[in-house]
XYZ file of C-alpha atoms in Angstrom:
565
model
C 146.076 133.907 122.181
C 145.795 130.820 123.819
C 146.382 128.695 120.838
C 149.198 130.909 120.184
C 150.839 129.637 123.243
C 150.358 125.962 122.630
C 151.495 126.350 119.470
C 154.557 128.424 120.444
C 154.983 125.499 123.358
C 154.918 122.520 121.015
C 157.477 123.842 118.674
C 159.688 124.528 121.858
C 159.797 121.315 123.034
C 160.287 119.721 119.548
C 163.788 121.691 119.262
C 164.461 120.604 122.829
C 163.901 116.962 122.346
C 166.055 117.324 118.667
C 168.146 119.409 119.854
C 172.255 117.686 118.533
C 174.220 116.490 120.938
C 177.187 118.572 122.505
C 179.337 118.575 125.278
C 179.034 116.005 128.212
C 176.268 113.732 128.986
C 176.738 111.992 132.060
C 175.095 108.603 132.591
C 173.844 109.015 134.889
C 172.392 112.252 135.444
C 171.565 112.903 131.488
C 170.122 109.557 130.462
C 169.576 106.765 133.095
C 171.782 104.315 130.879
C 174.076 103.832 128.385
C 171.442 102.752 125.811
C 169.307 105.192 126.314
C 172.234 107.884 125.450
C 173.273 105.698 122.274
C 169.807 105.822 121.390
C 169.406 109.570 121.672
C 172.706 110.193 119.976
C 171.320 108.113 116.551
C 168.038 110.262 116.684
C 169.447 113.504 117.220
C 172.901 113.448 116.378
C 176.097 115.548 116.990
C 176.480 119.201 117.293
C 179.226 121.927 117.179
C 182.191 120.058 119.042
C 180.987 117.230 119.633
C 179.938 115.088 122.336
C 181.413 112.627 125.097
C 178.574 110.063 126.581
C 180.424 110.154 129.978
C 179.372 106.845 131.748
C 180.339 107.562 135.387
C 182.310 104.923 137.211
C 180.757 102.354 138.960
C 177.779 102.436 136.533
C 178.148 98.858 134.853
C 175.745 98.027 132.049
C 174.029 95.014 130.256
C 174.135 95.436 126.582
C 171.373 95.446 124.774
C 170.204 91.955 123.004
C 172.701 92.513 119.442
C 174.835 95.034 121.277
C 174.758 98.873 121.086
C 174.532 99.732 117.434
C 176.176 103.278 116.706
C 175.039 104.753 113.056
C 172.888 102.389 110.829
C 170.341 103.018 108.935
C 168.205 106.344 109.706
C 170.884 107.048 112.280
C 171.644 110.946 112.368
C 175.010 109.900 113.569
C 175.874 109.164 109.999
C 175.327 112.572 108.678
C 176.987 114.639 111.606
C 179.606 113.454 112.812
C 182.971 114.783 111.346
C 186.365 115.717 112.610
C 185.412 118.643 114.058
C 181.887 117.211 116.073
C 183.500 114.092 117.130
C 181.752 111.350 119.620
C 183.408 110.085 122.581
C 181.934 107.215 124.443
C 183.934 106.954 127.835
C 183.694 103.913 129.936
C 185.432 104.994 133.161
C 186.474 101.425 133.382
C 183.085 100.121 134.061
C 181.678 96.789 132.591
C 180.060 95.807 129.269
C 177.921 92.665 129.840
C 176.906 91.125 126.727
C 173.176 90.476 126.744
C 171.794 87.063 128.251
C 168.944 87.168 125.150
C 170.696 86.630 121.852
C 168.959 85.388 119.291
C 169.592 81.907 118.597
C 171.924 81.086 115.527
C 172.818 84.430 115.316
C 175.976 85.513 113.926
C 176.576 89.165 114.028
C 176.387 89.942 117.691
C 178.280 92.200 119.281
C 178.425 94.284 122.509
C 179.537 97.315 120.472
C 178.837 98.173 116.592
C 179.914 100.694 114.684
C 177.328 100.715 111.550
C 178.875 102.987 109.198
C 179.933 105.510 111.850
C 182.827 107.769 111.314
C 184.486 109.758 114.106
C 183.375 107.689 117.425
C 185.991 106.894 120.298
C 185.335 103.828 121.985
C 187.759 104.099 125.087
C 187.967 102.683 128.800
C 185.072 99.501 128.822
C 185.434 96.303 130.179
C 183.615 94.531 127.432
C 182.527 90.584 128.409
C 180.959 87.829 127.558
C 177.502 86.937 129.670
C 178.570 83.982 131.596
C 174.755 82.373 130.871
C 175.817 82.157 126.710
C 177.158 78.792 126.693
C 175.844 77.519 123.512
C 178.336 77.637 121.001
C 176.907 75.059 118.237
C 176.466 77.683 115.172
C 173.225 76.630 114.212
C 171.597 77.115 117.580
C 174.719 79.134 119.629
C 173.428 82.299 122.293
C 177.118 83.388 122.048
C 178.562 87.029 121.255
C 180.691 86.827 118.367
C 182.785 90.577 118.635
C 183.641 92.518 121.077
C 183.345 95.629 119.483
C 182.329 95.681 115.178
C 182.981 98.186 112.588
C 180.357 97.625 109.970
C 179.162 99.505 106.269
C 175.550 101.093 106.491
C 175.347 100.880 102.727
C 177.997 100.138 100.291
C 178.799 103.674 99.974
C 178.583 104.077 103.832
C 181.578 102.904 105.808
C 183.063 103.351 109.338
C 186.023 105.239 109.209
C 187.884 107.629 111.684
C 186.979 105.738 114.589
C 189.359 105.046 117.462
C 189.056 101.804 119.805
C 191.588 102.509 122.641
C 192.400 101.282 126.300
C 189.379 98.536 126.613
C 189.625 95.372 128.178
C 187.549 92.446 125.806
C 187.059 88.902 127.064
C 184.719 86.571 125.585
C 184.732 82.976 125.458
C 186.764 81.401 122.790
C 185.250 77.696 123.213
C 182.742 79.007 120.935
C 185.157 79.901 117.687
C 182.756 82.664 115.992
C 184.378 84.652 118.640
C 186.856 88.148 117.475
C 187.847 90.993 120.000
C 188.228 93.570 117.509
C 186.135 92.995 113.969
C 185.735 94.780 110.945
C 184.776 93.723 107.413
C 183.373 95.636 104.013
C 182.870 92.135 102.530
C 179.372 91.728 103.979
C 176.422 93.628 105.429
C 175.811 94.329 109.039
C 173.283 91.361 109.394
C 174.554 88.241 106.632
C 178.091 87.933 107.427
C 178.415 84.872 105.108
C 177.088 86.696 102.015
C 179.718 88.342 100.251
C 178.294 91.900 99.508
C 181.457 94.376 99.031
C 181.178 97.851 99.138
C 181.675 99.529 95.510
C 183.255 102.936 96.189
C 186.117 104.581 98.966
C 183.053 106.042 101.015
C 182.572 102.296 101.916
C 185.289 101.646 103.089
C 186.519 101.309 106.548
C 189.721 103.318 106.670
C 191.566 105.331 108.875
C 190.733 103.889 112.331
C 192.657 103.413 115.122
C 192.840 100.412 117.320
C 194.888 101.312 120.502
C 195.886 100.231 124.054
C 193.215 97.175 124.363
C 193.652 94.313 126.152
C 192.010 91.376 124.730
C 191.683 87.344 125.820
C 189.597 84.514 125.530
C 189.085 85.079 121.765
C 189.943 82.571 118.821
C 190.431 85.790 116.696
C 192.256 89.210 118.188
C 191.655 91.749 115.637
C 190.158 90.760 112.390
C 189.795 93.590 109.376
C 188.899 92.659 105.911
C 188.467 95.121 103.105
C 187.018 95.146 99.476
C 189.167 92.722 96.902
C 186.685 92.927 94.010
C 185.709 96.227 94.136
C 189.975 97.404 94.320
C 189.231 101.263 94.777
C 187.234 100.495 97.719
C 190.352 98.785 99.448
C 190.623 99.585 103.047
C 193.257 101.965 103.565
C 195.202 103.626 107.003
C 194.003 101.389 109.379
C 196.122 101.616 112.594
C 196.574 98.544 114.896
C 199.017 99.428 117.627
C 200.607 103.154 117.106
C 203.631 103.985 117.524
C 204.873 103.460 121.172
C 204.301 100.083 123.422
C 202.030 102.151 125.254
C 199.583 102.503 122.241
C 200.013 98.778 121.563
C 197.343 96.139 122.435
C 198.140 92.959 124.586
C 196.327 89.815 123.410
C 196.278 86.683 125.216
C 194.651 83.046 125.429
C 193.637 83.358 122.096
C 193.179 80.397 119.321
C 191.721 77.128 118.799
C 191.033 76.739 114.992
C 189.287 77.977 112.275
C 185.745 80.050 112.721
C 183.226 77.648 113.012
C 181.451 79.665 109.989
C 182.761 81.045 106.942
C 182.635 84.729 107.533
C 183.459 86.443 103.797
C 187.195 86.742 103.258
C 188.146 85.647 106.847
C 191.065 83.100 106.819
C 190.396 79.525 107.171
C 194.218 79.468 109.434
C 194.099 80.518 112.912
C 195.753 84.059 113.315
C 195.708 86.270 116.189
C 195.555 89.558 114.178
C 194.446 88.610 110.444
C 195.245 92.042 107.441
C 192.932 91.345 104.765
C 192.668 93.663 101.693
C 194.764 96.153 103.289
C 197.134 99.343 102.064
C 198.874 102.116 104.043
C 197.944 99.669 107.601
C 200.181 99.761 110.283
C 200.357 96.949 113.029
C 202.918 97.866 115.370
C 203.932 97.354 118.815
C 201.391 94.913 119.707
C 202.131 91.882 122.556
C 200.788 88.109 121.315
C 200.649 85.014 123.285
C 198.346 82.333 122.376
C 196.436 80.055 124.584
C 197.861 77.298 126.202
C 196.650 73.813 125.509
C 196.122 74.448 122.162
C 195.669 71.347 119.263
C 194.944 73.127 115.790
C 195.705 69.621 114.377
C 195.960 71.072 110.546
C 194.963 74.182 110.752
C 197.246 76.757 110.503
C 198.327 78.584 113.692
C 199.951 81.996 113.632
C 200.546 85.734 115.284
C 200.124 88.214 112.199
C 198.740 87.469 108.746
C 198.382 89.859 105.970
C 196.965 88.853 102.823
C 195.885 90.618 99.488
C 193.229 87.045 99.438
C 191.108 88.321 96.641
C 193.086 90.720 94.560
C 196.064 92.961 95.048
C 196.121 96.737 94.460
C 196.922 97.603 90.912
C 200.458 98.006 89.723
C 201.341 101.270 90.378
C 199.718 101.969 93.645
C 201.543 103.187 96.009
C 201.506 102.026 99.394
C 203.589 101.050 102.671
C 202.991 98.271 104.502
C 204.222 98.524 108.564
C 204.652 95.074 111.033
C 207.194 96.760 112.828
C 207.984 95.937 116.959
C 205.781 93.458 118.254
C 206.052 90.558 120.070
C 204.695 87.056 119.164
C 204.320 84.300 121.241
C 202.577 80.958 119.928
C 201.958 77.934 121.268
C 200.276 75.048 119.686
C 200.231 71.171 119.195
C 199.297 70.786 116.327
C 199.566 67.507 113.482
C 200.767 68.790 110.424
C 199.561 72.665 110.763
C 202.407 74.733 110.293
C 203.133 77.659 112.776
C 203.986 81.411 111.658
C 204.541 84.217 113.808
C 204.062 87.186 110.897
C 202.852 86.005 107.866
C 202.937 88.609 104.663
C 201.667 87.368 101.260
C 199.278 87.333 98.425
C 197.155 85.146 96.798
C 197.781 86.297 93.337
C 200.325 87.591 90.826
C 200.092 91.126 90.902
C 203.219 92.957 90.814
C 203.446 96.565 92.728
C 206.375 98.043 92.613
C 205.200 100.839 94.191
C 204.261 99.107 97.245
C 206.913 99.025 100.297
C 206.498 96.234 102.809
C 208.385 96.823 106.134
C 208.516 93.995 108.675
C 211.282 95.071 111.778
C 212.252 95.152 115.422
C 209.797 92.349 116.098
C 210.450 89.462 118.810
C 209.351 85.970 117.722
C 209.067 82.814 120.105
C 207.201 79.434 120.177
C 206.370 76.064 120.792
C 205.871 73.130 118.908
C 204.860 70.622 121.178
C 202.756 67.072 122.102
C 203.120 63.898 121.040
C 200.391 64.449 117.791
C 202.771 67.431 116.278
C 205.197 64.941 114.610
C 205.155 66.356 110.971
C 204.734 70.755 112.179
C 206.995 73.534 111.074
C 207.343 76.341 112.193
C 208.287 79.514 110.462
C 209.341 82.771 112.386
C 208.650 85.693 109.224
C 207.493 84.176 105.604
C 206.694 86.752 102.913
C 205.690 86.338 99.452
C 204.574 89.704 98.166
C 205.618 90.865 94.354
C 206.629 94.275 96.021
C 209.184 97.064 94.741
C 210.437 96.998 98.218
C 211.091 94.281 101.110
C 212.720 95.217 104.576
C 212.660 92.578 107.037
C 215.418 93.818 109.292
C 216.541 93.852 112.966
C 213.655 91.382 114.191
C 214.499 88.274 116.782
C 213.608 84.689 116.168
C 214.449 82.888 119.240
C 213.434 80.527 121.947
C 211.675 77.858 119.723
C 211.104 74.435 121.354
C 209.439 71.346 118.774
C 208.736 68.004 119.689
C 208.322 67.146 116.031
C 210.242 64.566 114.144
C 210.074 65.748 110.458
C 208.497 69.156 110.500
C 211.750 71.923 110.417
C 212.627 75.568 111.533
C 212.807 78.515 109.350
C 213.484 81.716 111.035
C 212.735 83.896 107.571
C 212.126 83.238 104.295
C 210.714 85.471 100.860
C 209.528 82.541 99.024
C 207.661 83.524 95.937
C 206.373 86.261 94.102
C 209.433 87.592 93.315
C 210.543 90.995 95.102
C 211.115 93.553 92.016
C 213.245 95.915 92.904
C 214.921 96.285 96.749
C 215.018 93.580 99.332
C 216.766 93.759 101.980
C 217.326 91.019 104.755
C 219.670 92.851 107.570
C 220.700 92.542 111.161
C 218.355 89.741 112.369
C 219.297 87.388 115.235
C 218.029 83.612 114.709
C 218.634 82.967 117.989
C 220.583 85.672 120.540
C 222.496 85.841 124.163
C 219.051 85.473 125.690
C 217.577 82.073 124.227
C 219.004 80.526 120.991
C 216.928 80.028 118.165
C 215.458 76.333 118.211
C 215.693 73.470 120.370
C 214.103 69.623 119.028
C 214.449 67.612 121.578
C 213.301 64.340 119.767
C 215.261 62.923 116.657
C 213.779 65.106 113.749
C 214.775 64.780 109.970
C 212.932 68.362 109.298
C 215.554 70.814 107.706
C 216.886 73.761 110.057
C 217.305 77.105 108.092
C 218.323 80.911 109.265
C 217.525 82.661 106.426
C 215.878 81.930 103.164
C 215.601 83.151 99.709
C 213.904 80.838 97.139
C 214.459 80.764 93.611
C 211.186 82.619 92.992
C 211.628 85.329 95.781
C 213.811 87.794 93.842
C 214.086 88.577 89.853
C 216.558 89.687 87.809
C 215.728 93.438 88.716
C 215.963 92.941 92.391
C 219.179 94.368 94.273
C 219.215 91.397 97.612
C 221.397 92.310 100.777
C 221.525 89.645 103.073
C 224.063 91.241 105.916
C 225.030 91.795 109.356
C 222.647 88.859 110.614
C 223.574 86.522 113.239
C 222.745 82.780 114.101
C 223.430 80.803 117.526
C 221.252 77.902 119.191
C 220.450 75.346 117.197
C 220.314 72.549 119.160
C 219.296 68.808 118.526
C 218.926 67.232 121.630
C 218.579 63.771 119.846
C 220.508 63.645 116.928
C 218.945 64.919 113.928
C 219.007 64.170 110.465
C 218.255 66.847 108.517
C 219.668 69.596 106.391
C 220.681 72.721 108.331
C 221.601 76.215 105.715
C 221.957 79.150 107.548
C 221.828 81.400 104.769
C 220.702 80.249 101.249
C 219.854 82.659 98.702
C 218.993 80.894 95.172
C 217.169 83.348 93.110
C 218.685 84.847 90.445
C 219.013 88.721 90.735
C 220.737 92.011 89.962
C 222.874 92.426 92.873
C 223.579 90.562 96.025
C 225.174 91.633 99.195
C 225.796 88.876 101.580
C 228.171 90.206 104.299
C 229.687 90.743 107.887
C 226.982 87.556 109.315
C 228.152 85.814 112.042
C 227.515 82.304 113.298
C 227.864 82.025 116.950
C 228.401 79.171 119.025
C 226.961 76.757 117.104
C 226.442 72.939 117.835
C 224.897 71.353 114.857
C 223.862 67.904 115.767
C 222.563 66.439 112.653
C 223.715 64.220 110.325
C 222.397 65.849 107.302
C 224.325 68.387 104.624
C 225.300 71.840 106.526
C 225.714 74.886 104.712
C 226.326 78.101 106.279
C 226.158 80.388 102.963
C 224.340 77.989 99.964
C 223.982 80.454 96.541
C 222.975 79.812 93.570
C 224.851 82.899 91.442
C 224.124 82.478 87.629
C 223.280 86.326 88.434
C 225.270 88.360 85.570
C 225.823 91.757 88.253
C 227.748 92.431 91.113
C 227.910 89.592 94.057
C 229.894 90.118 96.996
C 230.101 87.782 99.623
C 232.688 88.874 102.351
C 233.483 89.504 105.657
C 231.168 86.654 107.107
C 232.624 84.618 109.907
C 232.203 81.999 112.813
C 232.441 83.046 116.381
C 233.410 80.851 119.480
C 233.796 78.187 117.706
C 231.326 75.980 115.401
C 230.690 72.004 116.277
C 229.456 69.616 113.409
C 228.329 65.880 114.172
C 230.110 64.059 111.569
C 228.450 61.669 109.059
C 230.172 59.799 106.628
C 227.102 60.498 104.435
C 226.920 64.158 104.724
C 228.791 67.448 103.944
C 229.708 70.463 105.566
C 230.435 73.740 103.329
C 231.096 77.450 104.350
C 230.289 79.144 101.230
C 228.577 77.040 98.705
C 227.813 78.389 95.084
C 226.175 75.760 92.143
C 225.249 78.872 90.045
C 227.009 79.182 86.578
C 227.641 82.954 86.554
C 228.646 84.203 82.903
C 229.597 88.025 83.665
C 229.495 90.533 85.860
C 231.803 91.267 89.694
C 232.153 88.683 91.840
C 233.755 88.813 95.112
C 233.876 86.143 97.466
C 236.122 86.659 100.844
């Protein structure tokens, strides 16, 4: 009898100690800390409902040495959590301190991972850097490199569902391995500079939402790169900002040039939130203001850059794209790197013309500045995307000061890989009753232009509408020399609407060739170009060796409507 009862005892306390997790565990009172809960949660997993890890406030933790790993290998995490048992990790607003015993040279630490895991809320942590990591030399750096990282546990095995809201990430961007937000199917959880891609949708990391976070003293915001040569694994759904400013995240003092290591896929340009292999994302409503002080020199400096880098999805797949309502800010002095505050493009010639692209309602300002940033453009939207359809309407370009003296403006431009089917350029301001659109204030030669299509940005398929735009504020403080075009559209296409656009106020101090509408129609449809006018006047330095046209057209059209009024 009495063996009975030990035996009877033992097999108790086994299904108390594996008992799933449900409910709320309080840290304290539960577990004693944070890593002892995560640890639990990985042995035992999730139960019916779920579980929230409920750190009480005024609890602050020190991350273990590689952060808190969530999933991973052997983790029961990976094989219970679902919609319906989700995890909830809760911060409560208390503090993250990155471990002061890294491993030296390491390149995959983190204060949070998510290895694989699906279903886990990350929400309310004040994630930091430990202020005794000061080595940032790759080779031999004690640095954390993400804030919080969404990782594959195998290549079948990715982290998807998850939701990374309302935390506060601030690491230390002097050391340039350093991303708030990171996710990548590329690689494995430990050799981020072997590419290893994940072979099947499973792998992916899809559907997760990146919400409310504030996050500063990164060279990288929000990073996510999905599979390219593996196309059906593509990362798909991935939410970075909602649908409200309140769901949007804030990211400041960010940038300083490219990673000091080649993570797989990761742009060599500096961009605050960086869309790699990417359908069906939405980046929305997010805030972006790069550091101050900042000398790229010729690297690349920018707010939002998607790119299809190692393949596009196959013709015929349908997906929409969504930059829509968010506010760039970037500030730079660089040489010759150019400066883009949303970037859209790929990096080969895949046409989609099931794909929709929408870039609107977003606010655009900058700075080109220093006495080095002589030969720097800057750019306000450039696409160049082979899409079936291209909306880039109702966004502001405005407020842009250079100190170069032969890099240019562009507010927007489609500039190749032609746009198949619909594209549609409408109700943009290049400068507005708030700020005007560009201001050089040293003699520049670098050409001005509102609005640009090229001769490779639409086909002969592709209905264009160009209308309802306005332009104001272009101002030379030293007389330029350049060539200023508010409008030129120069691809040859189906149809093209180019009407009711407005040109404000403006004082065009330059001594190059002005055009307000330049066209090239050899286009055999209709073409109507009406109703466009100038308002309060229009000023023109004049130049003996320079011309000034309203509507210019060198096309040789051979059929088809055309009205110009």
């Amino acid at each position: 009898m009495k063996k009975f009862y030990s035996l009877l005892f033992a097999a108790l306390t086994c299904f108390v100690v594996n008992a799933q997790l449900t409910g709320t565990k309080n840290i304290p009172g539960d577990y004693p800390d944070l890593a002892t809960a995560i640890s639990t949660l990985n042995t035992q997993g999730v139960g019916a409902g779920g579980v929230t890890l409920n750190l009480v406030a005024s609890n602050p933790q020190t991350a273990p040495a590689g952060g808190y790993v969530i999933g991973g290998t052997g983790s029961l995490v990976l094989t219970t959590t679902s919609a319906a048992n989700p995890v909830i990790i809760q911060g409560n607003g208390n503090t993250i301190t990155a471990s002061a015993a890294l491993t030296a040279g390491a390149l995959n630490d983190a204060i949070f991972k998510l290895v694989g895991a699906d279903y886990i809320t990350i929400s309310g942590f004040t994630l930091q850097e430990n202020p005794a990591n000061t080595t940032t030399a790759s080779a031999t750096n004690n640095m954390t490199e993400w804030g919080v990282a969404l990782l594959y546990a195998s290549l079948t095995d990715g982290a998807q569902n998850n939701t990374i809201q309302n935390n506060t990430i601030t690491l230390n961007r002097t050391y340039l391995n350093t991303f708030g937000i990171y996710s990548n199917t590329r690689h494995s959880a430990t050799a981020v500079t072997t590419s290893a891609e994940v072979t099947a949708p499973s792998g992916s990391n899809s559907n997760n939402k990146v919400y409310g976070n504030q996050i500063s003293n990164v060279n990288y915001g929000i990073v996510f790169v999905g599979a390219g040569t593996n196309i059906a694994a593509i990362d798909t759904g991935n939410d970075i900002g909602g649908t409200s400013a309140t769901t949007g995240n804030i990211i400041t003092n960010w940038g300083g040039g490219s990673s000091a290591t080649s993570y797989t896929s990761v742009t060599s340009s500096n961009f605050c939130i960086f869309m790699n292999q990417q359908i069906n994302e939405n980046v929305s409503y997010n805030n972006i203001t790069s550091a101050s002080g900042l000398a790229t020199a010729t690297t690349q400096h920018g707010g939002i850059l998607k790119n299809f880098s190692v393949a596009g999805p196959a013709s015929g797949t349908a997906f929409t794209s969504n930059y829509n309502f968010n506010t760039v800010n970037i500030i730079n002095s660089p040489t010759t790197g150019q400066m883009t505050g949303i970037t859209y493009q790929i990096s080969t010639s895949v046409i989609n013309l099931a794909a929709t692209v929408n870039i609107t309602n977003n606010t655009i300002t900058g700075s080109v500045s220093g006495t080095n940033a002589t030969s720097a453009a800057f750019v306000g939207i450039l696409t160049n995307y082979a899409c079936g359809t291209l909306n880039i309407n109702t966004n502001t370009i405005r407020n842009v000061s250079s100190t170069a003296t032969t890099g240019g403006f562009t507010g927007i431009q489609q500039q190749t890989n032609a746009v198949q089917t619909t594209l549609n350029i409408n109700n943009n301001k290049i400068g507005d009753a708030t700020a005007g659109a560009v201001t050089f204030s040293n003699a520049s030669s670098g050409a001005i232009t509102g609005i640009a299509v090229t001769s490779t940005g639409a086909t002969s398929t592709t209905a264009v509408s160009i209308s309802n735009n306005d332009f104001r504020g272009v101002v030379n403080t030293v007389a330029g020399s350049g060539t200023f075009t508010a409008i030129s559209q120069v691809a040859t296409v189906n149809s093209e609407t180019i009407n009711n656009n407005t040109f404000t106020n403006l004082n065009i101090n330059t001594t190059g060739t002005t055009y307000l509408i330049n066209v090239s129609n050899s286009t055999a449809g209709t073409i109507n170009i009406t109703g466009n006018s100038i308002v309060n006047g229009l000023l023109k330095t004049i130049s003996n060796a320079a011309s000034f046209y309203g509507i210019y057209n060198y096309g040789s059209p051979t059929s088809g409507t055309h009205t110009i009024s």
